Every structure is written in structure tokens, then in C-alpha cells.
Amino acid sequence: ANHQGTSTAAPGWFLGAPMTRFMAYLTGLSYAIIESRGAHDKLGVDTNAIIYQGQFYRFITGTLTFHTTGELIMGMLVFINFSRRFEREMGTRK
């Protein structure tokens, strides 16, 4: 039997979830930049810097940055899994 034009391959991870793909690539790129510059200490939560120097941005950047490659991998697996499902059901494809 000739099965031309039919595909049995599973759909891609980002099929129907363009914002998830964008956020995943942006997260990976930002991790690479932060890691190459050694900027984790400048972005992490430091209560002395927050209280005495007024660096309130550390509340946000400290929770959004991954400090190790293992954190990046596990965090991205969880993020991609949940956000692509959410985006497919509620998001950009509707």
C-alpha cells in the first residue's frame, strides 16, 4: 500500500503554541547571556541590596533567572509542558 501524503509522526512540541516557543527560546538565550557574563550575583535576591540600596528589581529577576543548567532544563520542561497545553486550549490558536 502506498501512503503518500500521510504522516504518522507526532506533532512537534511547539505546534499550535508560538508564544511558548518564543518564550522558551528567549529564556534559553537570556540564560546563556547571564551565564556568559557571570551576572547571577547582580540579579539574585539579596536582602541587603534590596533594603539598603533600593534594588527592588531583584524581587523579580531573582525568581526569573536560573542559576544552574539543571535548573534551566527542569524549569523549561515544566514551563513548556504547561504553557503549550494552556496556549493550545486558551491561547493564540483560537
C-alpha atoms as an extended CHARMM CRD file, in Angstrom:
* protein
*
        94  EXT
         1         1  ALA       CA              0.0000000000        0.0000000000        0.0000000000  PROA      1               0.0000000000
         2         2  ASN       CA              1.2420000000        3.4340000000       -0.9200000000  PROA      2               0.0000000000
         3         3  HSD       CA              0.7580000000        6.0070000000        1.8310000000  PROA      3               0.0000000000
         4         4  GLN       CA              1.9020000000        9.1380000000        0.0600000000  PROA      4               0.0000000000
         5         5  GLY       CA              0.9890000000       12.3690000000        1.7610000000  PROA      5               0.0000000000
         6         6  THR       CA              0.2020000000       10.8040000000        5.1290000000  PROA      6               0.0000000000
         7         7  SER       CA              2.3970000000       11.3060000000        8.1290000000  PROA      7               0.0000000000
         8         8  THR       CA              2.3690000000        9.2520000000       11.2920000000  PROA      8               0.0000000000
         9         9  ALA       CA              4.8990000000       11.4570000000       13.0640000000  PROA      9               0.0000000000
        10        10  ALA       CA              3.8040000000       13.0460000000       16.3150000000  PROA      10              0.0000000000
        11        11  PRO       CA              3.2110000000       16.8020000000       16.2060000000  PROA      11              0.0000000000
        12        12  GLY       CA              6.1050000000       18.9860000000       17.3100000000  PROA      12              0.0000000000
        13        13  TRP       CA              6.4640000000       20.3010000000       20.8210000000  PROA      13              0.0000000000
        14        14  PHE       CA              5.5490000000       23.8060000000       19.7570000000  PROA      14              0.0000000000
        15        15  LEU       CA              2.8450000000       23.0320000000       17.2080000000  PROA      15              0.0000000000
        16        16  GLY       CA             -0.0200000000       25.4090000000       17.9340000000  PROA      16              0.0000000000
        17        17  ALA       CA              1.9490000000       27.2550000000       20.6120000000  PROA      17              0.0000000000
        18        18  PRO       CA              4.0390000000       30.0390000000       19.0280000000  PROA      18              0.0000000000
        19        19  MET       CA              4.2810000000       32.1420000000       22.1990000000  PROA      19              0.0000000000
        20        20  THR       CA              5.5410000000       29.1440000000       24.1480000000  PROA      20              0.0000000000
        21        21  ARG       CA              8.2490000000       28.6250000000       21.5230000000  PROA      21              0.0000000000
        22        22  PHE       CA              9.1830000000       32.3290000000       21.6850000000  PROA      22              0.0000000000
        23        23  MET       CA              9.3560000000       32.3160000000       25.4950000000  PROA      23              0.0000000000
        24        24  ALA       CA             11.4110000000       29.0940000000       25.5400000000  PROA      24              0.0000000000
        25        25  TYR       CA             13.9710000000       30.4870000000       23.0880000000  PROA      25              0.0000000000
        26        26  LEU       CA             14.0620000000       33.8240000000       24.9240000000  PROA      26              0.0000000000
        27        27  THR       CA             14.6310000000       32.0690000000       28.2400000000  PROA      27              0.0000000000
        28        28  GLY       CA             17.4400000000       29.9400000000       26.8200000000  PROA      28              0.0000000000
        29        29  LEU       CA             19.0820000000       32.9640000000       25.2190000000  PROA      29              0.0000000000
        30        30  SER       CA             18.8330000000       35.0710000000       28.3630000000  PROA      30              0.0000000000
        31        31  TYR       CA             20.3080000000       32.2120000000       30.4190000000  PROA      31              0.0000000000
        32        32  ALA       CA             23.2370000000       31.9890000000       28.0090000000  PROA      32              0.0000000000
        33        33  ILE       CA             23.8530000000       35.7450000000       28.2170000000  PROA      33              0.0000000000
        34        34  ILE       CA             23.5690000000       35.8670000000       32.0150000000  PROA      34              0.0000000000
        35        35  GLU       CA             25.8210000000       32.8110000000       32.3700000000  PROA      35              0.0000000000
        36        36  SER       CA             28.4540000000       34.1840000000       29.9850000000  PROA      36              0.0000000000
        37        37  ARG       CA             28.6140000000       37.4830000000       31.8750000000  PROA      37              0.0000000000
        38        38  GLY       CA             28.5210000000       35.9140000000       35.3350000000  PROA      38              0.0000000000
        39        39  ALA       CA             25.6340000000       38.1940000000       36.2810000000  PROA      39              0.0000000000
        40        40  HSD       CA             23.7980000000       35.8630000000       38.6640000000  PROA      40              0.0000000000
        41        41  ASP       CA             25.0980000000       37.7430000000       41.7050000000  PROA      41              0.0000000000
        42        42  LYS       CA             23.8010000000       41.0300000000       40.2870000000  PROA      42              0.0000000000
        43        43  LEU       CA             20.3210000000       39.6210000000       39.6530000000  PROA      43              0.0000000000
        44        44  GLY       CA             19.6980000000       37.2760000000       42.5930000000  PROA      44              0.0000000000
        45        45  VAL       CA             17.6630000000       38.0830000000       45.6820000000  PROA      45              0.0000000000
        46        46  ASP       CA             19.9400000000       39.9250000000       48.1110000000  PROA      46              0.0000000000
        47        47  THR       CA             18.0420000000       41.4070000000       51.0440000000  PROA      47              0.0000000000
        48        48  ASN       CA             20.8180000000       43.8660000000       51.9170000000  PROA      48              0.0000000000
        49        49  ALA       CA             20.8800000000       45.2500000000       48.3800000000  PROA      49              0.0000000000
        50        50  ILE       CA             17.0870000000       45.4550000000       48.3220000000  PROA      50              0.0000000000
        51        51  ILE       CA             16.7050000000       47.1750000000       51.6920000000  PROA      51              0.0000000000
        52        52  TYR       CA             19.7640000000       49.4180000000       51.8570000000  PROA      52              0.0000000000
        53        53  GLN       CA             20.3890000000       50.1700000000       48.1680000000  PROA      53              0.0000000000
        54        54  GLY       CA             16.7900000000       50.1340000000       46.9100000000  PROA      54              0.0000000000
        55        55  GLN       CA             17.3970000000       47.4650000000       44.2610000000  PROA      55              0.0000000000
        56        56  PHE       CA             13.7830000000       46.3180000000       44.1770000000  PROA      56              0.0000000000
        57        57  TYR       CA             14.2010000000       44.7550000000       40.7170000000  PROA      57              0.0000000000
        58        58  ARG       CA             15.8850000000       41.8220000000       42.4920000000  PROA      58              0.0000000000
        59        59  PHE       CA             12.4620000000       40.5870000000       43.6450000000  PROA      59              0.0000000000
        60        60  ILE       CA             11.5890000000       39.8800000000       40.0020000000  PROA      60              0.0000000000
        61        61  THR       CA             14.9500000000       38.9800000000       38.4750000000  PROA      61              0.0000000000
        62        62  GLY       CA             15.8770000000       36.7040000000       41.3620000000  PROA      62              0.0000000000
        63        63  THR       CA             12.8680000000       34.4890000000       40.7630000000  PROA      63              0.0000000000
        64        64  LEU       CA             13.0640000000       34.5290000000       36.9650000000  PROA      64              0.0000000000
        65        65  THR       CA             16.6940000000       33.5710000000       36.4760000000  PROA      65              0.0000000000
        66        66  PHE       CA             18.0080000000       30.0120000000       36.5240000000  PROA      66              0.0000000000
        67        67  HSD       CA             21.3010000000       29.6190000000       38.3800000000  PROA      67              0.0000000000
        68        68  THR       CA             22.3830000000       26.2110000000       37.0720000000  PROA      68              0.0000000000
        69        69  THR       CA             21.9680000000       24.2480000000       33.8720000000  PROA      69              0.0000000000
        70        70  GLY       CA             19.9640000000       21.6240000000       35.7670000000  PROA      70              0.0000000000
        71        71  GLU       CA             17.5070000000       24.2880000000       36.9510000000  PROA      71              0.0000000000
        72        72  LEU       CA             17.2040000000       25.5320000000       33.3690000000  PROA      72              0.0000000000
        73        73  ILE       CA             16.4620000000       22.0770000000       31.9660000000  PROA      73              0.0000000000
        74        74  MET       CA             13.9290000000       21.1120000000       34.6250000000  PROA      74              0.0000000000
        75        75  GLY       CA             12.3070000000       24.5460000000       34.6300000000  PROA      75              0.0000000000
        76        76  MET       CA             11.9900000000       24.5860000000       30.8470000000  PROA      76              0.0000000000
        77        77  LEU       CA             10.4880000000       21.0970000000       30.7500000000  PROA      77              0.0000000000
        78        78  VAL       CA              7.8250000000       22.1220000000       33.2410000000  PROA      78              0.0000000000
        79        79  PHE       CA              7.2470000000       25.5160000000       31.6020000000  PROA      79              0.0000000000
        80        80  ILE       CA              6.9650000000       24.1550000000       28.0630000000  PROA      80              0.0000000000
        81        81  ASN       CA              4.6820000000       21.3100000000       29.1160000000  PROA      81              0.0000000000
        82        82  PHE       CA              2.1860000000       23.5180000000       30.9370000000  PROA      82              0.0000000000
        83        83  SER       CA              2.3300000000       26.6220000000       28.7740000000  PROA      83              0.0000000000
        84        84  ARG       CA              1.9130000000       24.8400000000       25.4390000000  PROA      84              0.0000000000
        85        85  ARG       CA             -1.1120000000       22.9830000000       26.7800000000  PROA      85              0.0000000000
        86        86  PHE       CA             -2.5710000000       26.2320000000       28.1190000000  PROA      86              0.0000000000
        87        87  GLU       CA             -1.8160000000       28.0860000000       24.8950000000  PROA      87              0.0000000000
        88        88  ARG       CA             -3.3930000000       25.3820000000       22.7440000000  PROA      88              0.0000000000
        89        89  GLU       CA             -6.5670000000       25.3880000000       24.8250000000  PROA      89              0.0000000000
        90        90  MET       CA             -6.9250000000       29.0850000000       25.6320000000  PROA      90              0.0000000000
        91        91  GLY       CA             -4.3500000000       30.9880000000       23.6790000000  PROA      91              0.0000000000
        92        92  THR       CA             -3.2110000000       32.0880000000       20.2860000000  PROA      92              0.0000000000
        93        93  ARG       CA             -4.8090000000       29.4140000000       18.0780000000  PROA      93              0.0000000000
        94        94  LYS       CA             -8.4360000000       30.2950000000       18.9520000000  PROA      94              0.0000000000
